[in-house]
CSV table of C-alpha atoms in Angstrom, one decimal:
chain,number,residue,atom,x,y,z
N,13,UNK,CA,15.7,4.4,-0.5
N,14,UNK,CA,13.4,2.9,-3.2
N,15,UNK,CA,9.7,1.5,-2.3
N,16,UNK,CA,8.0,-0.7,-4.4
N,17,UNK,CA,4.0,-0.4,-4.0
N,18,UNK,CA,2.3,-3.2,-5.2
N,19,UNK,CA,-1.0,-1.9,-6.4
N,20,UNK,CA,-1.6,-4.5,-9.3
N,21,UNK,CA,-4.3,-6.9,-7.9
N,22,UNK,CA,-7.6,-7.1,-8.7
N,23,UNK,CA,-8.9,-6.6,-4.6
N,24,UNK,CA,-11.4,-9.4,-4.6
N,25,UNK,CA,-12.3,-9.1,-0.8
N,26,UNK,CA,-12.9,-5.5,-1.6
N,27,UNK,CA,-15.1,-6.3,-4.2
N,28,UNK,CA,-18.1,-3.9,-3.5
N,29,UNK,CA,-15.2,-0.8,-4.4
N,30,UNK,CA,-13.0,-2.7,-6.9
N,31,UNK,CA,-15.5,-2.7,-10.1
N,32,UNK,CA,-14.7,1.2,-9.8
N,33,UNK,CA,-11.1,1.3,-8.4
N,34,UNK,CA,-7.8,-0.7,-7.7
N,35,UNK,CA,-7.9,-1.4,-4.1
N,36,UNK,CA,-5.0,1.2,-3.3
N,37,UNK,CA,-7.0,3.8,-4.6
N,38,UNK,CA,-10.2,3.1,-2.3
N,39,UNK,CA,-10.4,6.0,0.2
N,40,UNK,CA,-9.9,5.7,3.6
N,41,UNK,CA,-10.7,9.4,5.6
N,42,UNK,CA,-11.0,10.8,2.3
N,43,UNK,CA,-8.0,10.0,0.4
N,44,UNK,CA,-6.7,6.4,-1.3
N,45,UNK,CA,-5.4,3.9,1.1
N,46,UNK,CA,-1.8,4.2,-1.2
N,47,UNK,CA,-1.5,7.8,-0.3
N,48,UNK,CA,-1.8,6.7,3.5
N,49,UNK,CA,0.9,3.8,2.5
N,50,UNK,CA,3.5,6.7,1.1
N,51,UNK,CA,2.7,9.3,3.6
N,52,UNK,CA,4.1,6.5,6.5
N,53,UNK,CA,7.2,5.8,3.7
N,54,UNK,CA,7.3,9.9,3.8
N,55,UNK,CA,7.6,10.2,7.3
N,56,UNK,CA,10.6,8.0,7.8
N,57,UNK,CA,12.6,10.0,5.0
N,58,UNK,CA,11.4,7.3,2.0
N,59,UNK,CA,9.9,9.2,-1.1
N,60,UNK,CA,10.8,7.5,-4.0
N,61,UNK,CA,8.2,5.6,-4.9
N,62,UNK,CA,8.1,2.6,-7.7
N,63,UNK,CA,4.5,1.9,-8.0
N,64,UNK,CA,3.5,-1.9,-9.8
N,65,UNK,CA,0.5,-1.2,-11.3
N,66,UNK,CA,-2.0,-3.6,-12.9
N,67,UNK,CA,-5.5,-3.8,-13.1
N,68,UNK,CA,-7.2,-0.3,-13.2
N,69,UNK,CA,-3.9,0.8,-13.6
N,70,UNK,CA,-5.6,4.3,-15.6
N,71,UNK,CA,-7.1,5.1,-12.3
N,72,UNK,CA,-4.0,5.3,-10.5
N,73,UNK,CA,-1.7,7.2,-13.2
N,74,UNK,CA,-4.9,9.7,-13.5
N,75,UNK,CA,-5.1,10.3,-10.0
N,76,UNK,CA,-1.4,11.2,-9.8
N,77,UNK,CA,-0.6,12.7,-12.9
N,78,UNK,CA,-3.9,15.2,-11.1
N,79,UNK,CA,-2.5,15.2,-7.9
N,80,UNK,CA,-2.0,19.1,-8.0
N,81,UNK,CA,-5.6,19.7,-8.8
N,82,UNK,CA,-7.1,16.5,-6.5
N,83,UNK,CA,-5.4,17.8,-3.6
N,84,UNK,CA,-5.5,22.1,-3.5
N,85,UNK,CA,-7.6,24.6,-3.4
N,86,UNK,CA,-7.8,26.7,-6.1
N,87,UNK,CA,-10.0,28.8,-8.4
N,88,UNK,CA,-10.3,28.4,-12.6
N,89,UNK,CA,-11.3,31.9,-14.3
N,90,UNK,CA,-13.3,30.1,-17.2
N,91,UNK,CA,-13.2,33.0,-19.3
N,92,UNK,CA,-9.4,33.1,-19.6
N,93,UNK,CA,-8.8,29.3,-18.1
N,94,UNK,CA,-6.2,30.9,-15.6
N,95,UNK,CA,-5.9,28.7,-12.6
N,96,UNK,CA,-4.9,30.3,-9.5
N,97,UNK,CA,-3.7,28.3,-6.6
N,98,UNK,CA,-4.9,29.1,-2.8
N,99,UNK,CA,-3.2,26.2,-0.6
N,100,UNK,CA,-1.5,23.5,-2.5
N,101,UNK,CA,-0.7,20.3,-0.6
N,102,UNK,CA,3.3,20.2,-0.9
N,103,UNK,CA,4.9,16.4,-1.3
N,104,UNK,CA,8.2,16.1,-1.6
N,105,UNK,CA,7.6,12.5,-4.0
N,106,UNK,CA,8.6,11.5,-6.7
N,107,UNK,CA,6.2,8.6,-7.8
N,108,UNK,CA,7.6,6.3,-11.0
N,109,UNK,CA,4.3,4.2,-12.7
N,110,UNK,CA,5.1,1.0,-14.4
N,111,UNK,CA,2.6,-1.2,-15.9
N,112,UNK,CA,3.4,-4.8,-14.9
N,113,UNK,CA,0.4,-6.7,-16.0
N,114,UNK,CA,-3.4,-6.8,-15.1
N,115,UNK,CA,-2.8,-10.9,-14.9
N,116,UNK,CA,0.8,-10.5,-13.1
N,117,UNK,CA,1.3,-12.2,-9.5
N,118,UNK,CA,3.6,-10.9,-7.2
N,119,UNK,CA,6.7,-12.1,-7.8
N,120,UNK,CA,6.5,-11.3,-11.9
N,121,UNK,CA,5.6,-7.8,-10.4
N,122,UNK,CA,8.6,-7.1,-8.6
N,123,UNK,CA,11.0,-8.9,-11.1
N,124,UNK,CA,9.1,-6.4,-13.8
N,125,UNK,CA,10.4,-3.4,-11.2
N,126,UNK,CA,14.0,-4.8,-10.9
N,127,UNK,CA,15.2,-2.7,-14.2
N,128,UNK,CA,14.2,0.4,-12.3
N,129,UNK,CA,15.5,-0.6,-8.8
N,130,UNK,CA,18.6,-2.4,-9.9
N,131,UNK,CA,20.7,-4.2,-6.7
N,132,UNK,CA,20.2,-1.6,-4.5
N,133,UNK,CA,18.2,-2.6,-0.7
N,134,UNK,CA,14.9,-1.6,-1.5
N,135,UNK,CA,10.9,-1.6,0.3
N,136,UNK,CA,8.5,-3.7,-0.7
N,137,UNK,CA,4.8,-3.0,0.3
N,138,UNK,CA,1.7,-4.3,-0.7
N,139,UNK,CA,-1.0,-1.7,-2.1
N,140,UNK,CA,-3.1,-1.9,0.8
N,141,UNK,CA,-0.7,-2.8,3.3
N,142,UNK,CA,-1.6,0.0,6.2
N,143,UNK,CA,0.7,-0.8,9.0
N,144,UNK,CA,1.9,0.7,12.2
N,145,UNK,CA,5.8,-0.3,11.6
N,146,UNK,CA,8.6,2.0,12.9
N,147,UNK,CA,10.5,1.7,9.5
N,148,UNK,CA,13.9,2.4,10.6
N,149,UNK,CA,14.1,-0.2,13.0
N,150,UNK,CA,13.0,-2.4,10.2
N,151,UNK,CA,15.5,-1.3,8.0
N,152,UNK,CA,18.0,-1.7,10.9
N,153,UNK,CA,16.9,-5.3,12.0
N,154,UNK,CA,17.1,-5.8,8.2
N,155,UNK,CA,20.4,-4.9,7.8
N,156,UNK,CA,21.6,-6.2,10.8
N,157,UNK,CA,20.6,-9.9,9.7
N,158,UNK,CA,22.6,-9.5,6.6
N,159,UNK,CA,19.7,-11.7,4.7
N,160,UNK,CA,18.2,-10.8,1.2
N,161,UNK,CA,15.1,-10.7,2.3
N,162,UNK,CA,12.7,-9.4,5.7
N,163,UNK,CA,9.5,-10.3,6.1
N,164,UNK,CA,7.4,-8.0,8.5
N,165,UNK,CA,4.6,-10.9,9.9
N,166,UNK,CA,1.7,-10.0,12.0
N,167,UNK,CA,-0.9,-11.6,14.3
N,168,UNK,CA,-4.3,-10.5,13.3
N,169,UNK,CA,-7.1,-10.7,15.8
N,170,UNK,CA,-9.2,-12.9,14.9
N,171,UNK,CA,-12.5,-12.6,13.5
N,172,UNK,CA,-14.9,-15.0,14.8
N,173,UNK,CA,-16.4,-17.0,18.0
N,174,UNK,CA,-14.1,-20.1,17.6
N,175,UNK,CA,-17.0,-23.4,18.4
N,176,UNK,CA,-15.6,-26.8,19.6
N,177,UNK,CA,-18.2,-29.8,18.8
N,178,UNK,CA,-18.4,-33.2,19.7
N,179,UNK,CA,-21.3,-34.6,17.1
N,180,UNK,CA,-24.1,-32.0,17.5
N,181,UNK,CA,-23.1,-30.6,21.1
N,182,UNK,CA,-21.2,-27.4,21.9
N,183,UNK,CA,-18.1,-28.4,23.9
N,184,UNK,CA,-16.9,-25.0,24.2
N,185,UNK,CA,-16.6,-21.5,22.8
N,186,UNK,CA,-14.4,-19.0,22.9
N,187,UNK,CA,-14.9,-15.0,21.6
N,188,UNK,CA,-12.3,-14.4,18.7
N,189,UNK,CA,-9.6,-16.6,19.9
N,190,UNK,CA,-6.1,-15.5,18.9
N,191,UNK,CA,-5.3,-17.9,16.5
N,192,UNK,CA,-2.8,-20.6,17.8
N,193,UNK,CA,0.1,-19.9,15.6
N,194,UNK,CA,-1.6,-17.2,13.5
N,195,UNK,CA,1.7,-14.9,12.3
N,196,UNK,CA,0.8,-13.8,8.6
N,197,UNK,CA,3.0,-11.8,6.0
N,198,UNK,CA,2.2,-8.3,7.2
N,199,UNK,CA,3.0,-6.6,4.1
């Protein structure tokens, strides 16, 4: 099955990494947060990868089109500029980088893959959408439905003390509430 990455945006909350790198590519335990996304497509059988790229789109296609070198261990014999590998980190992927505009919003993103992906059901994730989802029951619940579309929504714990006031008096508070309704699109 295809999976679209959306790794276009210009990762404003992450703003303290983004002047360097597109949020998918800021490292989390030592490698970009879009390699944890397709490693998790990976392990549920998904490897072809459609990848919407945007701004600091150079960073991404450099970091792949180096993947070999970024992620093995192997000596370079300057003389002669023989490279010899010692352990190469095998992927079975195959990883298809398509500019889609640095101003692009979602939706133009995906309609700019729709030439590569055609009709067929595809995966949808967003660049930095880590998630602990067991895929195939996704899939399954998906097709099950028999709708176009299915949203995966999530409750995120909230982040703050939640204060009730009446004027300037503290009628209540409560740690990091869950939020009353509080499902967002989880990606």
């Amino acid at each position: 099955m295809k999976v679209i990455l959306l790794a276009g945006g210009f990762g404003t909350r992450l703003s303290e990494f983004t002047d360097v790198v597109p949020k998918p590519m800021v490292p989390v335990g030592g490698k970009p947060i879009l390699w944890h996304i397709m490693q998790t497509y990976a392990k549920f059988g998904h490897n072809d990868f459609y990848v919407a790229l945007g701004y600091k789109s150079e960073v991404i296609k450099e970091y792949f089109l180096n993947y070999r070198a970024l992620n093995s261990d192997f000596t370079v014999d300057l003389k002669s500029g023989d490279i010899a590998p010692h352990q190469v980190d095998h992927v079975d992927w195959k990883v298809t980088l398509v500019n889609t505009g640095d101003n692009s919003m979602t939706g133009g993103r995906v309609k700019r893959m729709q030439s590569y992906i055609g009709d067929e059901t595809c995966m949808i994730t967003y660049g930095d959408g880590l998630a602990d989802i067991d895929l195939d029951e996704l899939l399954e619940f998906h097709r099950s439905h028999k709708k176009m579309i299915t949203v995966s929504a999530v409750r995120p714990a909230a982040r703050f003390g939640e204060l009730e006031l009446d004027g300037g008096v503290v009628e209540s508070f409560q740690e990091k509430p869950q939020l009353h309704d509080g499902w967002i699109n989880g990606g």
